[in-house]
Short mmCIF file of C-alpha atoms in Angstrom, two decimals:
data_model
loop_
_atom_site.label_atom_id
_atom_site.label_comp_id
_atom_site.label_asym_id
_atom_site.label_seq_id
_atom_site.Cartn_x
_atom_site.Cartn_y
_atom_site.Cartn_z
CA MET A 1 17.97 32.52 -18.82
CA ARG A 2 20.05 30.13 -20.88
CA SER A 3 18.20 28.57 -23.81
CA TRP A 4 17.77 24.80 -23.93
CA LEU A 5 19.45 24.93 -27.36
CA SER A 6 22.53 26.82 -26.21
CA PRO A 7 25.66 24.77 -25.52
CA THR A 8 26.32 23.59 -22.00
CA PRO A 9 29.45 25.18 -20.44
CA PRO A 10 32.38 22.74 -20.14
CA SER A 11 32.57 23.25 -16.36
CA ARG A 12 28.94 22.25 -16.00
CA LEU A 13 29.46 19.23 -18.22
CA ARG A 14 32.33 18.13 -15.99
CA ARG A 15 30.17 18.51 -12.88
CA GLN A 16 27.36 16.53 -14.49
CA TRP A 17 29.80 13.80 -15.50
CA ARG A 18 31.20 13.62 -11.97
CA SER A 19 27.66 13.28 -10.58
CA ILE A 20 26.86 10.52 -13.04
CA ARG A 21 30.09 8.68 -12.22
CA THR A 22 29.37 8.95 -8.50
CA LEU A 23 25.86 7.60 -8.93
CA VAL A 24 27.04 4.73 -11.11
CA ALA A 25 29.76 3.88 -8.58
CA ILE A 26 27.24 3.75 -5.75
CA ALA A 27 24.91 1.66 -7.88
CA THR A 28 27.73 -0.73 -8.74
CA VAL A 29 28.52 -1.39 -5.08
CA LEU A 30 24.86 -1.95 -4.28
CA ALA A 31 24.54 -4.17 -7.34
CA ILE A 32 27.35 -6.41 -6.10
CA VAL A 33 25.54 -6.83 -2.79
CA CYS A 34 22.24 -7.53 -4.52
CA LEU A 35 23.78 -9.96 -6.98
CA GLY A 36 25.50 -11.76 -4.12
CA ILE A 37 22.13 -12.37 -2.55
CA GLY A 38 20.87 -14.00 -5.70
CA ALA A 39 24.05 -16.04 -6.21
CA ALA A 40 23.97 -17.42 -2.67
CA ALA A 41 21.73 -20.29 -3.73
CA ASP A 42 21.57 -22.45 -6.81
CA THR A 43 17.81 -22.18 -6.78
CA ALA A 44 15.58 -19.89 -4.80
CA SER A 45 12.65 -21.32 -2.90
CA ALA A 46 10.15 -18.50 -3.13
CA SER A 47 7.19 -18.66 -0.84
CA ASN A 48 4.21 -16.73 0.41
CA ALA A 49 2.29 -16.87 3.63
CA ALA A 50 -0.65 -14.97 5.02
CA ALA A 51 -0.55 -15.40 8.76
CA GLY A 52 -0.35 -19.17 8.42
CA LEU A 53 -3.20 -19.48 5.93
CA GLY A 54 -2.76 -22.25 3.39
CA ASP A 55 -0.13 -24.93 3.01
CA ASP A 56 3.60 -24.35 2.88
CA ARG A 57 4.92 -24.56 -0.66
CA GLU A 58 8.12 -23.98 -2.55
CA LEU A 59 8.53 -22.48 -5.99
CA THR A 60 11.82 -23.10 -7.74
CA VAL A 61 13.14 -19.80 -9.04
CA PRO A 62 16.45 -20.00 -10.94
CA ALA A 63 19.27 -18.18 -9.21
CA TRP A 64 20.17 -16.49 -12.47
CA LEU A 65 16.74 -14.84 -12.50
CA THR A 66 17.25 -13.42 -9.04
CA VAL A 67 20.71 -12.19 -10.05
CA PHE A 68 19.38 -10.70 -13.27
CA THR A 69 16.53 -8.98 -11.47
CA GLY A 70 18.83 -7.36 -8.94
CA GLY A 71 21.24 -6.24 -11.63
CA VAL A 72 18.51 -4.77 -13.81
CA ALA A 73 16.98 -2.92 -10.87
CA ILE A 74 20.29 -1.36 -9.87
CA GLY A 75 21.37 -0.53 -13.41
CA ALA A 76 18.04 0.99 -14.36
CA SER A 77 18.05 3.08 -11.19
CA ALA A 78 21.44 4.55 -12.03
CA LEU A 79 20.63 5.22 -15.68
CA LEU A 80 17.24 6.75 -14.94
CA ALA A 81 18.54 9.11 -12.29
CA ALA A 82 21.58 10.12 -14.35
CA LEU A 83 20.32 10.43 -17.90
CA VAL A 84 16.64 11.48 -17.90
CA THR A 85 16.96 15.17 -17.07
CA ASP A 86 14.45 16.73 -19.48
CA ARG A 87 11.89 18.39 -17.20
CA GLN A 88 9.42 18.81 -20.03
CA LEU A 89 9.50 15.07 -20.77
CA VAL A 90 9.05 14.21 -17.10
CA ASP A 91 6.13 16.63 -16.76
CA THR A 92 4.50 15.37 -19.95
CA LEU A 93 4.56 11.76 -18.79
CA HIS A 94 3.24 12.55 -15.32
CA THR A 95 0.44 14.85 -16.47
CA TRP A 96 -0.87 12.67 -19.31
CA SER A 97 -4.48 11.58 -18.80
CA LEU A 98 -7.41 10.16 -20.72
CA PRO A 99 -10.99 10.76 -19.48
CA LEU A 100 -12.86 7.50 -18.97
CA SER A 101 -16.33 8.90 -18.24
CA PRO A 102 -17.96 11.76 -20.14
CA SER A 103 -19.54 14.72 -18.39
CA VAL A 104 -21.44 17.78 -19.52
CA ARG A 105 -18.41 19.90 -18.67
CA ASP A 106 -16.40 18.05 -21.28
CA SER A 107 -18.65 19.21 -24.09
CA PRO A 108 -20.35 22.63 -24.24
CA ASP A 109 -22.70 21.41 -26.99
CA HIS A 110 -25.64 19.90 -25.09
CA THR A 111 -26.67 17.93 -28.19
CA THR A 112 -23.53 15.83 -28.26
CA PRO A 113 -23.69 12.16 -27.26
CA SER A 114 -21.37 12.91 -24.35
CA SER A 115 -23.76 15.31 -22.64
CA ALA A 116 -26.80 13.23 -23.59
CA LEU A 117 -25.36 10.13 -21.94
CA ALA A 118 -24.04 11.92 -18.88
CA PRO A 119 -27.29 11.83 -16.82
CA HIS A 120 -27.76 8.12 -17.54
CA LEU A 121 -24.15 7.39 -16.67
CA ARG A 122 -24.54 9.29 -13.42
CA GLU A 123 -27.65 7.28 -12.57
CA LEU A 124 -25.81 4.06 -13.38
CA ALA A 125 -22.84 5.13 -11.27
CA SER A 126 -25.15 6.00 -8.38
CA GLY A 127 -26.81 2.60 -8.59
CA LEU A 128 -23.47 0.82 -8.66
CA TRP A 129 -22.35 2.94 -5.73
CA TRP A 130 -25.22 1.78 -3.56
CA LEU A 131 -24.90 -1.81 -4.78
CA THR A 132 -21.22 -2.02 -3.89
CA GLY A 133 -22.03 -0.49 -0.52
CA LEU A 134 -24.56 -3.23 0.14
CA VAL A 135 -21.98 -5.82 -0.90
CA GLY A 136 -19.51 -4.38 1.58
CA VAL A 137 -21.99 -4.38 4.45
CA ALA A 138 -23.14 -7.91 3.55
CA ALA A 139 -19.51 -9.09 3.56
CA LEU A 140 -18.97 -7.61 7.02
CA VAL A 141 -22.16 -9.15 8.40
CA GLY A 142 -21.27 -12.48 6.79
CA THR A 143 -17.80 -12.37 8.33
CA VAL A 144 -19.22 -11.94 11.82
CA VAL A 145 -22.21 -14.28 11.55
CA VAL A 146 -20.57 -17.13 9.65
CA GLY A 147 -17.39 -16.75 11.67
CA LEU A 148 -19.36 -17.36 14.85
CA THR A 149 -21.66 -20.07 13.53
CA GLY A 150 -19.91 -21.68 10.53
CA PRO A 151 -17.18 -24.32 10.20
CA GLY A 152 -14.46 -23.90 12.79
CA ARG A 153 -11.02 -25.27 13.43
CA VAL A 154 -11.36 -28.38 11.25
CA ALA A 155 -11.23 -26.50 7.95
CA PRO A 156 -10.55 -22.78 8.31
CA THR A 157 -10.45 -22.30 4.53
CA ALA A 158 -14.03 -23.55 4.46
CA ASN A 159 -15.18 -20.59 6.55
CA LEU A 160 -16.45 -17.44 4.88
CA ALA A 161 -14.92 -15.20 7.56
CA VAL A 162 -11.39 -16.44 6.88
CA ILE A 163 -11.78 -16.30 3.11
CA LEU A 164 -13.23 -12.78 3.05
CA SER A 165 -10.71 -11.43 5.54
CA PHE A 166 -7.48 -12.91 4.20
CA VAL A 167 -8.09 -13.74 0.55
CA GLY A 168 -10.35 -10.75 -0.04
CA LEU A 169 -9.49 -7.86 2.27
CA ARG A 170 -5.88 -8.71 3.09
CA SER A 171 -4.63 -10.05 -0.23
CA LEU A 172 -6.83 -9.28 -3.24
CA LEU A 173 -8.42 -5.86 -2.62
CA PRO A 174 -5.09 -4.04 -2.15
CA MET A 175 -3.98 -5.46 -5.51
CA VAL A 176 -7.13 -4.10 -7.10
CA ALA A 177 -6.44 -0.75 -5.44
CA PHE A 178 -2.95 -0.27 -6.89
CA LEU A 179 -3.33 -2.23 -10.15
CA VAL A 180 -6.73 -0.83 -11.22
CA GLY A 181 -8.22 1.76 -8.88
CA ASN A 182 -9.25 2.23 -5.27
CA PRO A 183 -12.47 0.23 -4.62
CA TRP A 184 -12.64 0.90 -0.88
CA PRO A 185 -14.67 4.15 -0.84
CA ALA A 186 -17.45 2.26 -2.61
CA LEU A 187 -17.16 -0.94 -0.55
CA ASP A 188 -16.29 0.44 2.89
CA PRO A 189 -18.95 -1.05 5.22
CA PHE A 190 -17.78 0.94 8.24
CA ARG A 191 -18.41 4.25 6.51
CA ARG A 192 -21.85 3.06 5.41
CA LEU A 193 -22.77 1.98 8.93
CA ALA A 194 -21.53 5.26 10.36
CA ARG A 195 -23.59 7.12 7.79
CA ALA A 196 -26.71 5.12 8.61
CA LEU A 197 -26.33 5.60 12.36
CA THR A 198 -25.68 9.30 11.88
CA ALA A 199 -28.88 9.57 9.85
CA LEU A 200 -30.83 7.74 12.55
CA GLY A 201 -29.46 10.11 15.18
CA GLU A 202 -30.19 13.30 13.27
CA GLY A 203 -33.09 14.16 15.54
CA VAL A 204 -30.90 13.95 18.62
CA MET A 205 -28.01 15.77 16.95
CA HIS A 206 -30.23 18.74 16.09
CA LEU A 207 -30.90 19.24 19.78
CA LEU A 208 -27.20 19.72 20.49
CA PRO A 209 -25.42 23.06 19.95
CA PRO A 210 -23.50 23.13 16.66
CA ILE A 211 -19.80 22.27 16.85
CA PRO A 212 -17.53 23.56 14.08
CA SER A 213 -15.97 20.96 11.83
CA SER A 214 -12.29 20.17 12.12
CA GLY A 215 -11.99 20.55 8.36
CA SER A 216 -9.60 17.61 8.12
CA THR A 217 -10.16 16.86 4.49
CA GLY A 218 -7.69 16.80 1.67
CA THR A 219 -7.55 16.87 -2.10
CA ASP A 220 -6.51 13.25 -2.26
CA GLY A 221 -8.81 12.01 -5.01
CA THR A 222 -11.23 10.26 -2.63
CA ASP A 223 -14.81 10.24 -3.88
CA THR A 224 -16.63 13.24 -2.39
CA ARG A 225 -19.80 11.20 -1.99
CA ALA A 226 -17.84 8.82 0.23
CA ILE A 227 -16.59 11.49 2.63
CA ALA A 228 -19.40 14.04 2.64
CA ASP A 229 -21.72 11.71 4.47
CA GLY A 230 -21.41 12.52 8.14
CA GLY A 231 -20.53 16.16 8.54
CA PRO A 232 -18.99 17.28 11.81
CA GLY A 233 -19.02 14.87 14.71
CA LEU A 234 -19.82 15.39 18.35
CA LEU A 235 -16.23 16.53 18.88
CA ALA A 236 -13.67 18.18 16.64
CA TYR A 237 -10.91 15.80 15.60
CA PRO A 238 -7.71 16.85 17.43
CA SER A 239 -5.35 18.20 14.81
CA ALA A 240 -2.37 17.20 16.95
CA LEU A 241 -3.26 13.53 16.44
CA ALA A 242 -2.80 13.84 12.66
CA SER A 243 -2.73 10.28 11.24
CA TRP A 244 -1.00 8.67 14.23
CA PRO A 245 -4.16 6.72 15.19
CA ALA A 246 -4.02 5.09 11.75
CA VAL A 247 -0.34 4.22 12.27
CA VAL A 248 -1.05 2.61 15.64
CA GLY A 249 -4.15 0.91 14.25
CA LEU A 250 -2.35 -0.69 11.31
CA GLY A 251 0.51 -1.82 13.52
CA THR A 252 -1.96 -3.37 15.96
CA LEU A 253 -3.77 -5.23 13.18
CA VAL A 254 -0.50 -6.66 11.83
CA TRP A 255 0.60 -7.73 15.32
CA LEU A 256 -2.74 -9.39 16.14
CA GLU A 257 -2.66 -11.19 12.79
CA LEU A 258 0.53 -12.92 13.85
CA VAL A 259 0.08 -13.56 17.56
CA LEU A 260 -3.52 -14.79 17.45
CA PRO A 261 -4.81 -17.92 15.64
CA VAL A 262 -7.14 -15.87 13.46
CA THR A 263 -6.91 -18.22 10.47
CA SER A 264 -7.62 -21.38 12.46
CA ASP A 265 -10.27 -19.91 14.79
CA PRO A 266 -12.97 -18.16 12.72
CA ALA A 267 -14.97 -17.33 15.86
CA LEU A 268 -12.04 -15.31 17.20
CA LEU A 269 -11.70 -13.59 13.83
CA ALA A 270 -15.41 -12.73 13.89
CA ARG A 271 -15.13 -11.20 17.36
CA LEU A 272 -12.16 -9.11 16.25
CA ALA A 273 -14.12 -7.94 13.19
CA ALA A 274 -17.04 -6.96 15.40
CA GLY A 275 -14.71 -5.12 17.78
CA TYR A 276 -13.06 -3.23 14.94
CA THR A 277 -16.50 -2.28 13.60
CA ILE A 278 -17.55 -0.84 16.95
CA TYR A 279 -14.27 1.03 17.28
CA THR A 280 -14.22 2.66 13.85
CA VAL A 281 -17.95 3.43 13.63
CA ALA A 282 -17.86 4.99 17.10
CA GLY A 283 -14.84 7.06 16.07
CA ALA A 284 -16.60 8.25 12.91
CA ILE A 285 -19.70 9.28 14.86
CA LEU A 286 -17.66 10.96 17.59
CA PHE A 287 -15.24 12.90 15.39
CA GLY A 288 -17.11 12.99 12.09
CA SER A 289 -16.75 10.74 9.06
CA ASN A 290 -14.72 13.29 7.13
CA ALA A 291 -11.92 13.51 9.66
CA TRP A 292 -12.02 9.93 10.91
CA PHE A 293 -11.80 8.11 7.59
CA ARG A 294 -9.28 10.60 6.20
CA ARG A 295 -6.94 10.55 9.19
CA ALA A 296 -7.63 7.85 11.79
CA ASP A 297 -9.00 4.73 10.09
CA PRO A 298 -6.11 2.42 9.09
CA LEU A 299 -7.99 0.52 6.38
CA ALA A 300 -9.21 3.66 4.63
CA THR A 301 -5.68 5.08 4.77
CA VAL A 302 -4.15 1.90 3.34
CA PHE A 303 -6.49 1.91 0.36
CA ARG A 304 -6.20 5.66 -0.20
CA LEU A 305 -2.41 5.44 -0.42
CA TYR A 306 -2.34 2.24 -2.47
CA GLY A 307 -4.98 3.73 -4.77
CA ALA A 308 -2.57 6.54 -5.63
CA VAL A 309 -0.40 4.00 -7.48
CA ALA A 310 -3.27 2.93 -9.75
CA PRO A 311 -3.82 3.94 -13.38
CA ILE A 312 -7.48 4.88 -12.77
CA GLN A 313 -8.03 8.03 -10.69
CA ARG A 314 -10.87 10.38 -9.95
CA ARG A 315 -10.78 13.72 -11.70
CA ARG A 316 -9.75 16.75 -9.74
CA ASP A 317 -13.24 18.23 -10.12
CA GLY A 318 -14.78 15.00 -8.81
CA ARG A 319 -16.76 14.43 -12.01
CA GLY A 320 -15.82 11.02 -13.32
CA LEU A 321 -12.72 8.91 -13.77
CA THR A 322 -9.55 9.37 -15.76
CA LEU A 323 -6.78 7.07 -16.96
CA VAL A 324 -3.23 8.08 -16.06
CA LEU A 325 0.15 6.41 -16.18
CA PRO A 326 0.71 4.17 -13.13
CA GLY A 327 2.30 6.07 -10.28
CA SER A 328 1.54 9.54 -11.65
CA ARG A 329 -0.50 10.41 -8.57
CA LEU A 330 2.49 9.65 -6.33
CA ARG A 331 4.14 12.87 -7.47
CA ASP A 332 1.39 15.04 -5.99
CA PRO A 333 2.62 17.11 -3.02
CA ASP A 334 -0.68 16.71 -1.13
CA LEU A 335 -0.71 12.90 -1.04
CA VAL A 336 1.45 12.68 2.09
CA THR A 337 0.96 15.79 4.18
CA ASP A 338 2.87 15.36 7.45
CA ALA A 339 5.24 13.18 9.48
CA SER A 340 2.45 10.86 10.62
CA GLU A 341 1.63 9.92 7.03
CA VAL A 342 5.33 9.43 6.29
CA ALA A 343 5.37 7.01 9.21
CA PHE A 344 2.30 5.25 7.79
CA VAL A 345 3.97 4.78 4.39
CA LEU A 346 7.07 3.34 6.06
CA LEU A 347 4.85 1.05 8.12
CA LEU A 348 3.21 -0.26 4.94
CA VAL A 349 6.65 -1.09 3.60
CA TRP A 350 7.87 -2.61 6.87
CA GLU A 351 4.82 -4.74 7.65
CA LEU A 352 5.23 -6.56 4.34
CA THR A 353 8.90 -7.12 5.05
CA PHE A 354 8.11 -8.28 8.58
CA ASN A 355 5.41 -10.69 7.39
CA GLY A 356 7.89 -12.15 4.93
CA PHE A 357 10.70 -12.29 7.49
CA VAL A 358 8.92 -14.12 10.32
CA VAL A 359 7.99 -17.07 8.09
CA THR A 360 11.61 -17.65 6.98
CA PRO A 361 14.25 -19.64 8.91
CA PRO A 362 16.16 -16.55 10.17
CA GLY A 363 12.98 -14.88 11.41
CA SER A 364 11.68 -18.04 13.01
CA ARG A 365 15.01 -18.64 14.76
CA LEU A 366 15.09 -15.10 16.13
CA LEU A 367 11.60 -15.42 17.58
CA ALA A 368 12.34 -18.91 18.90
CA GLU A 369 15.45 -17.64 20.70
CA LEU A 370 13.49 -14.83 22.33
CA VAL A 371 10.74 -17.21 23.39
CA GLY A 372 13.34 -19.68 24.66
CA ALA A 373 14.82 -16.90 26.80
CA GLY A 374 11.50 -16.56 28.58
CA VAL A 375 9.96 -13.72 26.58
CA PRO A 376 6.24 -14.31 25.91
CA VAL A 377 5.42 -14.99 22.27
CA ALA A 378 3.27 -11.88 21.89
CA VAL A 379 5.92 -9.65 23.48
CA ALA A 380 8.72 -11.16 21.38
CA THR A 381 6.77 -10.59 18.18
CA LEU A 382 5.93 -7.04 19.19
CA ALA A 383 9.57 -6.31 20.07
CA VAL A 384 10.88 -7.52 16.71
CA PHE A 385 8.10 -5.73 14.85
CA VAL A 386 8.52 -2.37 16.62
CA GLY A 387 12.32 -2.61 16.68
CA GLY A 388 12.56 -3.30 12.97
CA TYR A 389 10.08 -0.54 12.20
CA ALA A 390 12.09 1.94 14.25
CA VAL A 391 15.24 0.99 12.31
CA ALA A 392 13.44 1.36 8.95
CA LEU A 393 12.00 4.73 9.96
CA GLY A 394 15.36 5.94 11.24
CA LEU A 395 17.21 4.89 8.09
CA TYR A 396 14.68 6.67 5.89
CA TRP A 397 14.93 9.85 7.95
CA LEU A 398 18.72 9.60 7.77
CA ALA A 399 18.49 9.31 3.98
CA ALA A 400 16.30 12.42 3.82
CA SER A 401 18.76 14.29 6.02
CA THR A 402 21.69 13.13 3.88
CA ALA A 403 19.88 14.32 0.74
CA ARG A 404 20.04 17.87 2.11
CA ARG A 405 23.83 17.58 2.25
CA THR A 406 24.36 15.92 -1.13
CA ALA A 407 22.09 18.54 -2.73
CA PRO A 408 22.18 21.66 -0.52
CA THR A 409 18.69 23.17 -0.28
CA TYR A 410 16.55 25.40 1.89
CA LEU A 411 13.98 22.59 2.15
CA SER A 412 13.85 20.96 5.56
CA THR A 413 14.51 17.30 6.24
CA ALA A 414 10.84 16.88 7.15
CA THR A 415 9.77 18.33 3.80
CA LEU A 416 12.09 16.05 1.84
CA ALA A 417 10.94 13.04 3.86
CA ARG A 418 7.33 13.91 3.10
CA ARG A 419 7.89 14.48 -0.62
CA PHE A 420 9.94 11.31 -1.19
CA ALA A 421 7.72 8.98 0.86
CA PRO A 422 5.04 8.36 -1.84
CA PRO A 423 7.47 6.59 -4.25
CA LEU A 424 7.95 3.92 -1.59
CA LEU A 425 4.30 2.96 -2.12
CA ALA A 426 5.28 1.54 -5.52
CA ILE A 427 7.83 -0.74 -3.85
CA ALA A 428 5.26 -1.77 -1.25
CA ALA A 429 2.80 -2.56 -4.04
CA GLY A 430 5.34 -4.73 -5.84
CA TYR A 431 6.17 -6.64 -2.69
CA HIS A 432 2.49 -7.04 -1.84
CA VAL A 433 2.01 -8.83 -5.15
CA ALA A 434 5.08 -10.97 -4.50
CA HIS A 435 3.89 -11.82 -1.00
CA TYR A 436 0.20 -12.49 -1.63
CA VAL A 437 -0.35 -13.45 -5.27
CA GLY A 438 0.31 -17.10 -4.38
CA VAL A 439 -2.29 -16.96 -1.60
CA VAL A 440 -4.93 -15.56 -3.96
CA LEU A 441 -4.23 -18.07 -6.73
CA SER A 442 -3.93 -21.07 -4.42
CA LEU A 443 -7.13 -20.38 -2.50
CA SER A 444 -9.22 -19.08 -5.40
CA PRO A 445 -11.17 -22.38 -5.86
CA ALA A 446 -11.88 -22.50 -2.14
CA ALA A 447 -12.99 -18.88 -2.20
CA VAL A 448 -15.47 -19.52 -5.01
CA ALA A 449 -16.88 -22.58 -3.26
CA VAL A 450 -17.24 -20.85 0.11
CA VAL A 451 -18.71 -17.59 -1.20
CA THR A 452 -21.32 -19.40 -3.31
CA SER A 453 -22.29 -21.66 -0.39
CA PRO A 454 -21.29 -19.98 2.87
CA LEU A 455 -23.58 -21.99 5.16
CA SER A 456 -22.74 -25.42 3.73
CA PRO A 457 -19.26 -25.22 2.18
CA PRO A 458 -17.23 -28.28 1.22
CA LEU A 459 -15.50 -29.87 4.19
CA ASN A 460 -12.12 -29.79 2.47
CA PRO A 461 -12.12 -27.04 -0.19
CA THR A 462 -9.94 -27.46 -3.24
CA THR A 463 -6.69 -25.50 -3.44
CA LEU A 464 -4.45 -25.06 -6.45
CA ALA A 465 -0.89 -26.31 -6.73
CA LEU A 466 0.94 -23.23 -7.93
CA PRO A 467 2.93 -23.47 -11.17
CA GLY A 468 6.57 -22.47 -11.36
CA TRP A 469 5.86 -19.26 -13.25
CA VAL A 470 4.36 -17.75 -10.10
CA GLY A 471 7.90 -17.40 -8.75
CA THR A 472 8.87 -15.49 -11.88
CA LEU A 473 5.81 -13.28 -11.41
CA GLU A 474 6.90 -12.50 -7.86
CA ILE A 475 10.37 -11.46 -9.01
CA GLY A 476 8.87 -9.39 -11.82
CA ALA A 477 6.52 -7.61 -9.43
CA LEU A 478 9.43 -6.60 -7.23
CA LEU A 479 11.36 -5.34 -10.24
CA ALA A 480 8.40 -3.35 -11.58
CA GLY A 481 7.71 -1.79 -8.19
CA HIS A 482 11.34 -0.76 -7.79
CA LEU A 483 11.58 0.81 -11.24
CA LEU A 484 8.32 2.72 -10.77
CA ALA A 485 9.49 3.98 -7.38
CA VAL A 486 12.79 5.23 -8.80
CA TRP A 487 11.01 6.96 -11.68
CA VAL A 488 8.57 8.74 -9.35
CA ALA A 489 11.40 9.72 -7.00
CA HIS A 490 13.28 11.08 -10.01
CA ALA A 491 10.31 13.24 -11.01
CA THR A 492 9.82 14.36 -7.42
CA ALA A 493 13.45 15.44 -7.22
CA PHE A 494 12.96 17.71 -10.22
CA ASP A 495 9.92 19.20 -8.48
CA CYS A 496 11.90 19.93 -5.33
CA PHE A 497 15.21 21.13 -6.77
CA PRO A 498 15.62 23.79 -9.47
CA GLY A 499 19.01 22.58 -10.71
CA ARG A 500 19.68 19.37 -12.61
CA LEU A 501 22.73 18.51 -10.54
CA GLN A 502 20.81 19.17 -7.34
CA ALA A 503 18.02 16.86 -8.47
CA ILE A 504 20.46 14.08 -9.38
CA ARG A 505 22.54 14.37 -6.23
CA SER A 506 19.50 14.45 -3.97
CA GLN A 507 18.61 10.95 -5.12
CA TYR A 508 21.85 9.26 -3.99
CA PRO A 509 20.72 8.34 -0.45
CA LEU A 510 17.06 7.85 -1.31
CA ILE A 511 17.73 5.48 -4.19
CA ALA A 512 20.15 3.62 -1.93
CA VAL A 513 17.28 3.07 0.54
CA MET A 514 15.02 1.82 -2.26
CA VAL A 515 17.69 -0.52 -3.58
CA CYS A 516 18.36 -1.93 -0.13
CA TYR A 517 14.67 -2.60 0.40
CA THR A 518 14.41 -4.34 -2.97
CA ALA A 519 17.50 -6.42 -2.17
CA VAL A 520 16.04 -7.48 1.19
CA SER A 521 12.76 -8.37 -0.50
CA LEU A 522 14.59 -10.51 -3.07
CA TRP A 523 16.52 -12.20 -0.28
CA LEU A 524 13.30 -13.06 1.56
CA LEU A 525 11.87 -14.55 -1.63
CA THR A 526 14.88 -16.86 -1.89
CA LEU A 527 14.16 -18.41 1.51
CA PRO A 528 11.77 -21.30 2.22
CA THR A 529 8.69 -20.94 4.39
CA VAL A 530 8.68 -22.25 7.95
CA GLN A 531 6.16 -22.04 10.77
CA PRO A 532 7.32 -19.54 13.42
CA PRO A 533 6.24 -19.89 17.04
CA THR A 534 3.94 -16.89 16.77
CA LEU A 535 1.60 -18.51 14.27
CA ALA A 536 -0.51 -20.43 16.72
CA GLY A 537 -3.27 -22.77 15.84
#
């Protein structure tokens, strides 16, 4: 084997230089497109919307900032993929970690402070675990009860159900998941209810013949206390279903969010929350909590995948937390395990794009034309949503197939698609911040007022007028998500391909997909917000 210190043969240097020139040429073309998007307007009117919640607003973002962001994203992508080829450096960065909670295993000397504090820390963690579980159940009960009995159409932002669902669950908690760490295993009220009902039915379950577990668990970093709470269900989870129920479930939630007046009719929102509770708790009891919340529940899957972006992760042995570099977990080969989870990752990316598209003039015009042609609003929205998702999924699969030709390998297209899907979560995280940070900041005073007084909230809760720097934050979030995605994809390529040239060439089509998504996201941020026909109420 050639030493790292030995000189590189001239022929190999020429091949490397040709690969770098090709990548830079592709990046230059894409940069021109991206820069053209930013230069199309003197100022960009960035905006956010969460299914019609909150007032329309415009944030003036200088066109030069949009242009600069696109150029930096493209240039950094090319340089990163072409120049950082030291496998040892890549491995060192992705495997770095710092334990955040001591355990007895960390110190063989039982007299050390670490081992002496460990039992107390475990007791504290257990108490916090149950406390957060009670908070989650209380939030669910409050959503249903206050949604049915509290303030209605006059002031939807004065209703606890709307605030908890859209400011909390829809906007803020995913940010916590990918910026800090996944809070959902501790908060998940559906898992807690399923656990309680399973415990109540233990006497009946013991009378039934034992049914072997489906064993649908994975080493995905989820807290073992959160999944080892129901055992096998009445039926084994069908392995052929994989995570397709979660894909369909998330798509249905996004569609209902747009076609129903859930932000202006809290009673309707409460009924939907109750229906979802019945559905997911029944599924957990029927198929077992382990399999259901790992494979079929859309909310648990969303937070599990977003949590992989975060800097705080659970240790592999399940004993405590560790600090890692953001996105390090995305390199793990067991994060996305099959085609259904690839489809779920692409759906996470697409639903954010779709939510941003339908509240812009082009999206609103498209839906209005379909409705004007006699297509029902719900059907028109579903057609655009499913059609766009099919295009996004097809383009990604085409990129994975093209990667096999640019870097010939024995790996199948399905394997490459599975391995390169996790980096897209970083782009989705960046766009989630860009899409929802304004909602969280604007409605934060209303959220505080409603949560502290859910039964008698102010009739017209205060909302914040967003400062201009929020637009800069949105652009920065998109840039950070793109750069992290390219870096993780770069590391993944070196995992999949033994040769440096193979690893570089494999990234041509995949980085092109990432760049196109970032460019589309920037374009959507430059457009003002309008009210499409689907946002009723």
